[in-house]
CSV table of C-alpha atoms in Angstrom, one decimal:
chain,number,residue,atom,x,y,z
A,20,UNK,CA,-138.1,-56.0,-72.8
A,21,UNK,CA,-139.0,-57.2,-76.4
A,22,UNK,CA,-142.5,-58.3,-77.5
A,23,UNK,CA,-143.0,-59.5,-81.1
A,24,UNK,CA,-146.6,-59.5,-82.3
A,25,UNK,CA,-147.3,-60.5,-85.9
A,26,UNK,CA,-150.3,-59.1,-87.6
A,27,UNK,CA,-151.3,-56.9,-84.8
A,28,UNK,CA,-152.1,-53.3,-85.5
A,29,UNK,CA,-151.3,-51.0,-82.6
A,30,UNK,CA,-154.5,-49.7,-81.0
A,31,UNK,CA,-155.1,-46.0,-80.6
A,32,UNK,CA,-155.2,-46.5,-76.8
A,33,UNK,CA,-153.1,-49.0,-74.9
A,34,UNK,CA,-155.0,-52.0,-73.6
A,35,UNK,CA,-155.3,-52.3,-69.8
A,36,UNK,CA,-153.2,-55.0,-68.3
A,37,UNK,CA,-155.0,-57.1,-65.7
A,38,UNK,CA,-153.3,-57.1,-62.2
A,39,UNK,CA,-150.7,-59.8,-61.6
A,40,UNK,CA,-151.5,-62.0,-58.7
A,41,UNK,CA,-148.1,-63.1,-57.9
A,42,UNK,CA,-144.5,-63.3,-59.2
A,43,UNK,CA,-141.9,-66.0,-59.3
A,44,UNK,CA,-138.2,-65.3,-59.3
A,45,UNK,CA,-136.1,-67.2,-61.9
A,46,UNK,CA,-132.8,-66.7,-63.6
A,47,UNK,CA,-134.3,-65.7,-67.0
A,48,UNK,CA,-136.9,-63.2,-68.1
A,49,UNK,CA,-139.7,-64.4,-70.4
A,50,UNK,CA,-143.1,-63.1,-71.4
A,51,UNK,CA,-145.8,-65.0,-73.3
A,52,UNK,CA,-148.5,-63.0,-75.0
A,53,UNK,CA,-151.5,-64.2,-77.0
A,54,UNK,CA,-153.7,-62.4,-79.3
A,55,UNK,CA,-157.3,-62.1,-78.4
A,56,UNK,CA,-160.1,-60.4,-80.3
A,57,UNK,CA,-162.4,-57.9,-78.7
A,58,UNK,CA,-165.7,-58.9,-80.1
A,59,UNK,CA,-167.3,-55.6,-79.1
A,60,UNK,CA,-165.0,-53.3,-81.2
A,61,UNK,CA,-163.1,-55.8,-83.4
A,62,UNK,CA,-159.8,-54.8,-82.0
A,63,UNK,CA,-157.2,-57.2,-80.7
A,64,UNK,CA,-155.7,-56.7,-77.2
A,65,UNK,CA,-152.6,-57.9,-75.5
A,66,UNK,CA,-153.0,-60.2,-72.4
A,67,UNK,CA,-150.0,-61.2,-70.4
A,68,UNK,CA,-150.2,-64.8,-69.2
A,69,UNK,CA,-146.9,-65.2,-67.2
A,70,UNK,CA,-144.2,-63.1,-65.7
A,71,UNK,CA,-141.2,-64.9,-64.5
A,72,UNK,CA,-138.9,-62.1,-63.3
A,73,UNK,CA,-138.9,-60.4,-59.9
A,74,UNK,CA,-140.1,-56.8,-60.2
A,75,UNK,CA,-139.0,-53.8,-57.9
A,76,UNK,CA,-142.3,-54.0,-56.0
A,77,UNK,CA,-142.2,-57.8,-55.9
A,78,UNK,CA,-143.9,-58.7,-52.5
A,79,UNK,CA,-142.1,-62.1,-52.3
A,80,UNK,CA,-138.7,-60.5,-52.7
A,81,UNK,CA,-139.6,-57.9,-50.1
A,82,UNK,CA,-140.8,-60.5,-47.5
A,83,UNK,CA,-138.2,-63.2,-48.2
A,84,UNK,CA,-135.9,-61.8,-45.5
A,85,UNK,CA,-138.8,-61.6,-43.0
A,86,UNK,CA,-140.0,-65.1,-43.7
A,87,UNK,CA,-136.4,-66.4,-43.3
A,88,UNK,CA,-136.2,-64.8,-39.9
A,89,UNK,CA,-139.5,-66.3,-38.8
A,90,UNK,CA,-138.7,-69.9,-39.7
A,91,UNK,CA,-140.3,-72.3,-37.2
A,92,UNK,CA,-138.5,-75.4,-35.9
A,93,UNK,CA,-139.6,-78.8,-34.8
A,94,UNK,CA,-138.0,-79.1,-31.4
A,95,UNK,CA,-138.0,-82.3,-29.3
A,96,UNK,CA,-137.4,-81.8,-25.6
A,97,UNK,CA,-135.8,-84.8,-24.0
A,98,UNK,CA,-136.3,-84.6,-20.3
A,99,UNK,CA,-139.7,-82.9,-19.7
A,100,UNK,CA,-139.2,-81.9,-16.0
A,101,UNK,CA,-139.6,-78.4,-14.5
A,102,UNK,CA,-137.0,-76.8,-16.7
A,103,UNK,CA,-138.1,-78.5,-19.9
A,104,UNK,CA,-141.7,-77.4,-19.3
A,105,UNK,CA,-140.4,-73.9,-18.5
A,106,UNK,CA,-138.6,-73.7,-21.9
A,107,UNK,CA,-141.6,-75.3,-23.7
A,108,UNK,CA,-143.9,-72.5,-22.8
A,109,UNK,CA,-141.8,-69.9,-24.6
A,110,UNK,CA,-141.1,-72.2,-27.6
A,111,UNK,CA,-144.8,-72.8,-28.1
A,112,UNK,CA,-145.6,-69.1,-27.8
A,113,UNK,CA,-143.1,-68.3,-30.5
A,114,UNK,CA,-144.9,-70.7,-32.8
A,115,UNK,CA,-142.4,-73.6,-32.9
A,116,UNK,CA,-143.7,-77.2,-33.0
A,117,UNK,CA,-142.6,-78.8,-29.7
A,118,UNK,CA,-142.4,-82.5,-29.0
A,119,UNK,CA,-141.4,-84.0,-25.6
A,120,UNK,CA,-140.2,-87.2,-24.1
A,121,UNK,CA,-139.5,-88.2,-20.5
A,122,UNK,CA,-139.5,-91.4,-18.4
A,123,UNK,CA,-142.2,-89.9,-16.3
A,124,UNK,CA,-145.7,-89.6,-17.7
A,125,UNK,CA,-146.2,-85.9,-18.3
A,126,UNK,CA,-148.9,-86.3,-20.9
A,127,UNK,CA,-151.5,-84.0,-19.2
A,128,UNK,CA,-149.0,-81.2,-18.6
A,129,UNK,CA,-147.7,-81.4,-22.2
A,130,UNK,CA,-151.3,-81.2,-23.5
A,131,UNK,CA,-152.0,-78.1,-21.5
A,132,UNK,CA,-148.9,-76.5,-22.9
A,133,UNK,CA,-149.6,-77.4,-26.5
A,134,UNK,CA,-146.8,-80.0,-26.6
A,135,UNK,CA,-147.0,-83.4,-28.2
A,136,UNK,CA,-145.9,-85.9,-25.6
A,137,UNK,CA,-144.2,-89.3,-26.4
A,138,UNK,CA,-143.6,-92.0,-23.9
A,139,UNK,CA,-141.3,-94.0,-26.2
A,140,UNK,CA,-138.1,-92.4,-27.6
A,141,UNK,CA,-138.4,-94.4,-30.8
A,142,UNK,CA,-141.7,-92.7,-31.6
A,143,UNK,CA,-140.2,-89.3,-30.8
A,144,UNK,CA,-137.2,-89.8,-33.1
A,145,UNK,CA,-139.4,-91.1,-35.9
A,146,UNK,CA,-141.0,-87.6,-36.0
A,147,UNK,CA,-137.7,-86.4,-37.4
A,148,UNK,CA,-137.4,-83.2,-35.3
A,149,UNK,CA,-135.0,-80.5,-36.4
A,150,UNK,CA,-133.5,-80.1,-32.9
A,151,UNK,CA,-133.1,-82.5,-30.0
A,152,UNK,CA,-133.0,-80.3,-26.8
A,153,UNK,CA,-131.5,-82.3,-23.9
A,154,UNK,CA,-133.0,-81.0,-20.7
A,155,UNK,CA,-132.1,-83.9,-18.3
A,156,UNK,CA,-130.4,-83.8,-14.9
A,157,UNK,CA,-126.6,-83.6,-15.1
A,158,UNK,CA,-126.0,-87.0,-13.6
A,159,UNK,CA,-128.5,-88.8,-15.9
A,160,UNK,CA,-127.4,-87.2,-19.2
A,161,UNK,CA,-125.2,-90.0,-20.4
A,162,UNK,CA,-127.7,-92.8,-19.8
A,163,UNK,CA,-130.5,-90.8,-21.5
A,164,UNK,CA,-128.3,-89.9,-24.5
A,165,UNK,CA,-127.3,-93.5,-25.0
A,166,UNK,CA,-130.9,-94.7,-24.8
A,167,UNK,CA,-132.0,-92.6,-27.8
A,168,UNK,CA,-132.3,-94.4,-31.2
A,169,UNK,CA,-130.1,-92.1,-33.1
A,170,UNK,CA,-130.5,-94.2,-36.3
A,171,UNK,CA,-134.2,-93.0,-36.5
A,172,UNK,CA,-133.3,-89.3,-36.6
A,173,UNK,CA,-132.4,-87.3,-39.6
A,174,UNK,CA,-128.7,-87.6,-40.5
A,175,UNK,CA,-127.8,-84.0,-39.6
A,176,UNK,CA,-130.0,-83.4,-36.6
A,177,UNK,CA,-129.0,-80.6,-34.3
A,178,UNK,CA,-128.3,-81.6,-30.7
A,179,UNK,CA,-128.5,-78.9,-28.0
A,180,UNK,CA,-128.1,-79.2,-24.2
A,181,UNK,CA,-129.0,-76.8,-21.5
A,182,UNK,CA,-127.0,-78.2,-18.6
A,183,UNK,CA,-125.3,-76.1,-15.9
A,184,UNK,CA,-121.9,-77.7,-16.7
A,185,UNK,CA,-120.5,-77.5,-20.2
A,186,UNK,CA,-117.3,-79.5,-20.8
A,187,UNK,CA,-119.0,-82.7,-19.7
A,188,UNK,CA,-121.9,-82.6,-22.3
A,189,UNK,CA,-119.5,-81.3,-25.0
A,190,UNK,CA,-117.2,-84.2,-24.7
A,191,UNK,CA,-120.1,-86.6,-24.4
A,192,UNK,CA,-121.7,-85.3,-27.6
A,193,UNK,CA,-118.5,-85.6,-29.5
A,194,UNK,CA,-117.9,-89.1,-28.3
A,195,UNK,CA,-121.4,-90.6,-28.7
A,196,UNK,CA,-123.1,-88.7,-31.6
A,197,UNK,CA,-122.4,-89.5,-35.2
A,198,UNK,CA,-120.1,-86.9,-36.9
A,199,UNK,CA,-122.9,-85.8,-39.2
A,200,UNK,CA,-124.9,-84.4,-36.2
A,201,UNK,CA,-124.6,-80.7,-35.3
A,202,UNK,CA,-123.9,-79.7,-31.7
A,203,UNK,CA,-124.5,-76.5,-29.7
A,204,UNK,CA,-123.8,-76.4,-26.0
A,205,UNK,CA,-125.9,-73.8,-24.2
A,206,UNK,CA,-126.6,-72.7,-20.6
A,207,UNK,CA,-129.5,-70.4,-19.9
A,208,UNK,CA,-128.3,-68.6,-16.8
A,209,UNK,CA,-131.8,-68.5,-15.4
A,210,UNK,CA,-134.7,-70.8,-14.5
A,211,UNK,CA,-138.4,-71.0,-13.7
A,212,UNK,CA,-138.0,-68.7,-10.7
A,213,UNK,CA,-135.6,-66.0,-12.0
A,214,UNK,CA,-137.1,-66.1,-15.5
A,215,UNK,CA,-140.8,-66.1,-14.5
A,216,UNK,CA,-141.3,-62.5,-15.5
A,217,UNK,CA,-139.5,-62.8,-18.9
A,218,UNK,CA,-136.0,-63.5,-20.2
A,219,UNK,CA,-135.0,-59.9,-21.1
A,220,UNK,CA,-131.5,-59.1,-20.0
A,221,UNK,CA,-130.8,-62.6,-18.7
A,222,UNK,CA,-127.6,-64.3,-20.1
A,223,UNK,CA,-127.6,-67.2,-22.5
A,224,UNK,CA,-124.1,-68.7,-22.7
A,225,UNK,CA,-123.4,-70.9,-25.8
A,226,UNK,CA,-120.7,-72.5,-27.9
A,227,UNK,CA,-121.2,-73.7,-31.5
A,228,UNK,CA,-119.3,-76.9,-31.0
A,229,UNK,CA,-119.9,-78.4,-34.5
A,230,UNK,CA,-122.0,-76.9,-37.2
A,231,UNK,CA,-122.0,-78.2,-40.8
A,232,UNK,CA,-121.0,-75.8,-43.6
A,233,UNK,CA,-124.2,-76.2,-45.5
A,234,UNK,CA,-126.3,-73.0,-45.5
A,235,UNK,CA,-129.4,-74.9,-44.2
A,236,UNK,CA,-127.5,-76.2,-41.2
A,237,UNK,CA,-125.9,-72.8,-40.4
A,238,UNK,CA,-129.4,-71.2,-40.7
A,239,UNK,CA,-130.9,-73.8,-38.4
A,240,UNK,CA,-128.3,-73.0,-35.8
A,241,UNK,CA,-129.0,-69.3,-36.0
A,242,UNK,CA,-132.8,-69.8,-35.9
A,243,UNK,CA,-132.4,-71.8,-32.7
A,244,UNK,CA,-130.2,-69.2,-31.0
A,245,UNK,CA,-132.6,-66.5,-32.2
A,246,UNK,CA,-135.3,-68.1,-29.9
A,247,UNK,CA,-133.4,-66.6,-26.9
A,248,UNK,CA,-132.3,-63.4,-28.7
A,249,UNK,CA,-136.0,-62.7,-29.6
A,250,UNK,CA,-136.9,-62.9,-25.9
A,251,UNK,CA,-134.2,-60.3,-25.1
A,252,UNK,CA,-131.6,-62.5,-23.6
A,253,UNK,CA,-128.0,-61.3,-23.4
A,254,UNK,CA,-126.2,-63.6,-25.8
A,255,UNK,CA,-122.7,-64.6,-24.6
A,256,UNK,CA,-120.6,-66.8,-26.9
A,257,UNK,CA,-118.0,-68.6,-24.7
A,258,UNK,CA,-116.1,-71.8,-24.8
A,259,UNK,CA,-117.3,-74.6,-22.6
A,260,UNK,CA,-114.0,-74.6,-20.6
A,261,UNK,CA,-114.2,-70.9,-19.9
A,262,UNK,CA,-117.8,-71.3,-18.8
A,263,UNK,CA,-117.0,-73.9,-16.3
A,264,UNK,CA,-114.2,-71.8,-14.8
A,265,UNK,CA,-116.6,-69.0,-14.2
A,266,UNK,CA,-119.5,-71.2,-13.1
A,267,UNK,CA,-117.5,-72.8,-10.4
A,268,UNK,CA,-116.9,-69.5,-8.8
A,269,UNK,CA,-120.5,-68.3,-9.3
A,270,UNK,CA,-123.2,-70.9,-9.7
A,271,UNK,CA,-121.6,-73.6,-7.5
A,272,UNK,CA,-120.7,-71.2,-4.7
A,273,UNK,CA,-124.3,-69.8,-4.9
A,274,UNK,CA,-125.8,-73.3,-4.6
A,275,UNK,CA,-123.4,-74.2,-1.7
A,276,UNK,CA,-124.1,-71.1,0.3
A,277,UNK,CA,-127.8,-71.2,-0.3
A,278,UNK,CA,-128.0,-74.8,0.8
A,279,UNK,CA,-125.8,-74.1,3.9
A,280,UNK,CA,-128.2,-71.3,4.9
A,281,UNK,CA,-131.0,-73.8,4.5
A,282,UNK,CA,-129.4,-76.0,7.2
A,283,UNK,CA,-129.8,-73.3,9.8
A,284,UNK,CA,-133.1,-71.8,11.0
A,285,UNK,CA,-133.2,-68.3,9.5
A,286,UNK,CA,-136.5,-66.7,10.3
A,287,UNK,CA,-138.1,-63.5,9.1
A,288,UNK,CA,-137.8,-60.8,11.8
A,289,UNK,CA,-139.4,-57.4,12.3
A,290,UNK,CA,-136.0,-55.7,12.0
A,291,UNK,CA,-134.8,-57.3,8.8
A,292,UNK,CA,-132.0,-55.6,6.9
A,293,UNK,CA,-131.7,-55.6,3.2
A,294,UNK,CA,-128.6,-57.8,3.4
A,295,UNK,CA,-130.5,-60.3,5.6
A,296,UNK,CA,-133.4,-60.4,3.2
A,297,UNK,CA,-130.9,-61.1,0.4
A,298,UNK,CA,-129.7,-64.1,2.3
A,299,UNK,CA,-133.3,-65.3,2.8
A,300,UNK,CA,-134.0,-64.9,-0.9
A,301,UNK,CA,-130.9,-66.8,-1.8
A,302,UNK,CA,-131.9,-69.6,0.5
A,303,UNK,CA,-135.4,-69.7,-1.0
A,304,UNK,CA,-134.2,-69.8,-4.6
A,305,UNK,CA,-131.7,-72.6,-4.1
A,306,UNK,CA,-134.1,-74.7,-2.0
A,307,UNK,CA,-136.3,-74.9,-5.1
A,308,UNK,CA,-133.5,-76.7,-6.9
A,309,UNK,CA,-132.9,-80.4,-6.5
A,310,UNK,CA,-129.9,-81.7,-4.7
A,311,UNK,CA,-128.9,-83.5,-7.9
A,312,UNK,CA,-128.1,-80.0,-9.4
A,313,UNK,CA,-125.8,-79.1,-6.6
A,314,UNK,CA,-124.2,-82.5,-6.7
A,315,UNK,CA,-123.8,-82.4,-10.5
A,316,UNK,CA,-122.2,-79.0,-10.3
A,317,UNK,CA,-119.7,-80.4,-7.9
A,318,UNK,CA,-118.9,-83.7,-9.5
A,319,UNK,CA,-118.9,-82.7,-13.2
A,320,UNK,CA,-117.1,-79.3,-13.0
A,321,UNK,CA,-113.4,-80.0,-12.3
A,322,UNK,CA,-113.1,-76.4,-10.9
A,323,UNK,CA,-115.7,-76.9,-8.2
A,324,UNK,CA,-113.4,-78.7,-5.7
A,325,UNK,CA,-110.9,-75.9,-5.8
A,326,UNK,CA,-113.7,-73.4,-5.1
A,327,UNK,CA,-115.0,-75.5,-2.2
A,328,UNK,CA,-111.5,-75.6,-0.6
A,329,UNK,CA,-111.1,-71.8,-1.0
A,330,UNK,CA,-114.5,-71.3,0.6
A,331,UNK,CA,-113.5,-73.5,3.5
A,332,UNK,CA,-110.3,-71.7,4.0
A,333,UNK,CA,-112.1,-68.4,3.9
A,334,UNK,CA,-114.5,-69.6,6.6
A,335,UNK,CA,-111.6,-70.7,8.8
A,336,UNK,CA,-109.7,-67.4,8.2
A,337,UNK,CA,-112.6,-65.3,9.3
A,338,UNK,CA,-113.3,-67.6,12.3
A,339,UNK,CA,-109.7,-67.4,13.5
A,340,UNK,CA,-109.6,-63.7,13.0
A,341,UNK,CA,-112.7,-63.3,15.3
A,342,UNK,CA,-111.3,-65.7,17.9
A,343,UNK,CA,-107.9,-64.0,17.8
A,344,UNK,CA,-109.2,-60.6,18.5
A,345,UNK,CA,-111.4,-61.9,21.3
A,346,UNK,CA,-108.4,-63.7,22.8
A,347,UNK,CA,-106.4,-60.5,22.9
A,348,UNK,CA,-109.2,-58.6,24.6
A,349,UNK,CA,-109.6,-61.3,27.2
A,350,UNK,CA,-105.9,-61.5,27.9
A,351,UNK,CA,-105.6,-57.7,28.3
A,352,UNK,CA,-108.7,-57.6,30.5
A,353,UNK,CA,-107.4,-60.4,32.8
A,354,UNK,CA,-103.9,-59.0,33.0
A,355,UNK,CA,-105.1,-55.5,34.0
A,356,UNK,CA,-107.3,-56.9,36.7
A,357,UNK,CA,-104.5,-59.1,38.1
A,358,UNK,CA,-101.9,-56.3,38.3
A,359,UNK,CA,-102.1,-53.0,40.2
A,360,UNK,CA,-99.4,-51.6,38.0
A,361,UNK,CA,-99.8,-50.6,34.4
A,362,UNK,CA,-99.7,-53.5,32.1
A,363,UNK,CA,-96.9,-53.5,29.5
A,364,UNK,CA,-97.9,-52.5,26.0
A,365,UNK,CA,-98.3,-55.4,23.5
A,366,UNK,CA,-97.1,-54.7,20.0
A,367,UNK,CA,-99.4,-55.2,17.0
A,368,UNK,CA,-97.2,-58.0,15.8
A,369,UNK,CA,-97.6,-59.8,19.1
A,370,UNK,CA,-101.3,-59.4,18.9
A,371,UNK,CA,-101.5,-60.9,15.5
A,372,UNK,CA,-99.4,-63.9,16.4
A,373,UNK,CA,-100.6,-64.6,19.9
A,374,UNK,CA,-103.8,-66.5,19.2
A,375,UNK,CA,-102.4,-68.6,16.4
A,376,UNK,CA,-99.7,-71.1,15.9
A,377,UNK,CA,-97.4,-71.3,13.0
A,378,UNK,CA,-99.9,-73.2,10.9
A,379,UNK,CA,-102.7,-70.8,11.6
A,380,UNK,CA,-104.6,-73.0,14.1
A,381,UNK,CA,-106.1,-71.5,17.2
A,382,UNK,CA,-104.2,-73.0,20.2
A,383,UNK,CA,-105.7,-74.7,23.1
A,384,UNK,CA,-105.2,-71.7,25.4
A,385,UNK,CA,-107.2,-69.5,23.0
A,386,UNK,CA,-110.1,-71.9,22.9
A,387,UNK,CA,-110.1,-72.3,26.7
A,388,UNK,CA,-110.0,-68.5,27.2
A,389,UNK,CA,-112.9,-68.1,24.8
A,390,UNK,CA,-115.0,-70.7,26.5
A,391,UNK,CA,-114.3,-69.2,29.9
A,392,UNK,CA,-115.1,-65.6,28.8
A,393,UNK,CA,-117.5,-63.8,31.1
A,394,UNK,CA,-119.3,-62.5,28.0
A,395,UNK,CA,-120.3,-66.1,26.9
A,396,UNK,CA,-123.1,-66.4,29.4
């Protein structure tokens, strides 16, 4: 540090330097000093007017990382139904600016949540949100996406979906959106019911499909994903194709079984087992979802049909196993009653083959014996 003062005699005691209110970081270091005369004692003192270099105790330098992590986004939710409203609550609580659009008039609900509601997509897009969060039903996603006036958005807007299938929206985004737009496909593996007590430990599956190389776009992507990480979600980065393979064997089967249980009258009993209560809980959770969700999981996940066929085969296999064992017991019971002598032993192989034909179907004799069983009164 070099200060040149002409005509200034060094005082016997160093002049006090007033506190510096703030510092600005720049590439060069410069000081400006002026001479001022102390009228009371006739001595001149040094007063620093500007300091352009960051100091070791620079508050701005210390808090830059914190402010970077707490950047707030302008997020526009397209499709402000139950799930969109569920997400909006947390987004608002975190301090993000939330906008919303849906074909239904949800102005009152949005106002209570602290969300700005728009009934016209043109008005929404003219607000230039950082993120468009697509929270529509699976089967309406394409029509809603095509209805958005993309030309009114910022050129590098980030598009995110939260659908329960992933390959379909990924391909749709890549086909419809301009190449300058960024894309993240996500699936929060929870909803208003399972996430009502918080998101901690619940999985968020995501794939960064297309993110620009600019630092601002990379940071925006990270800031959005941090919304879920901040709530304690288990962050799972996974390709859309791999997600759909897993989801067909988990989410679709869950939806199908839950809806099947809803078709039969299962009542609460005074002797409920834990397993039975689990089935009742599954039925109740899936009954809160729309049929469009189950239908979308089936139609737009190419792996779902295979899982449905496997489930059907499993039902038939268990059913045939039960009928087969019942048929063997009936035959043995009738044979023993008809003969005074000891009945010949039937090998295990014969037992396994007796109730089924070569293609695994229960034959007519098996069905007739079951219907005529003395235990089916």
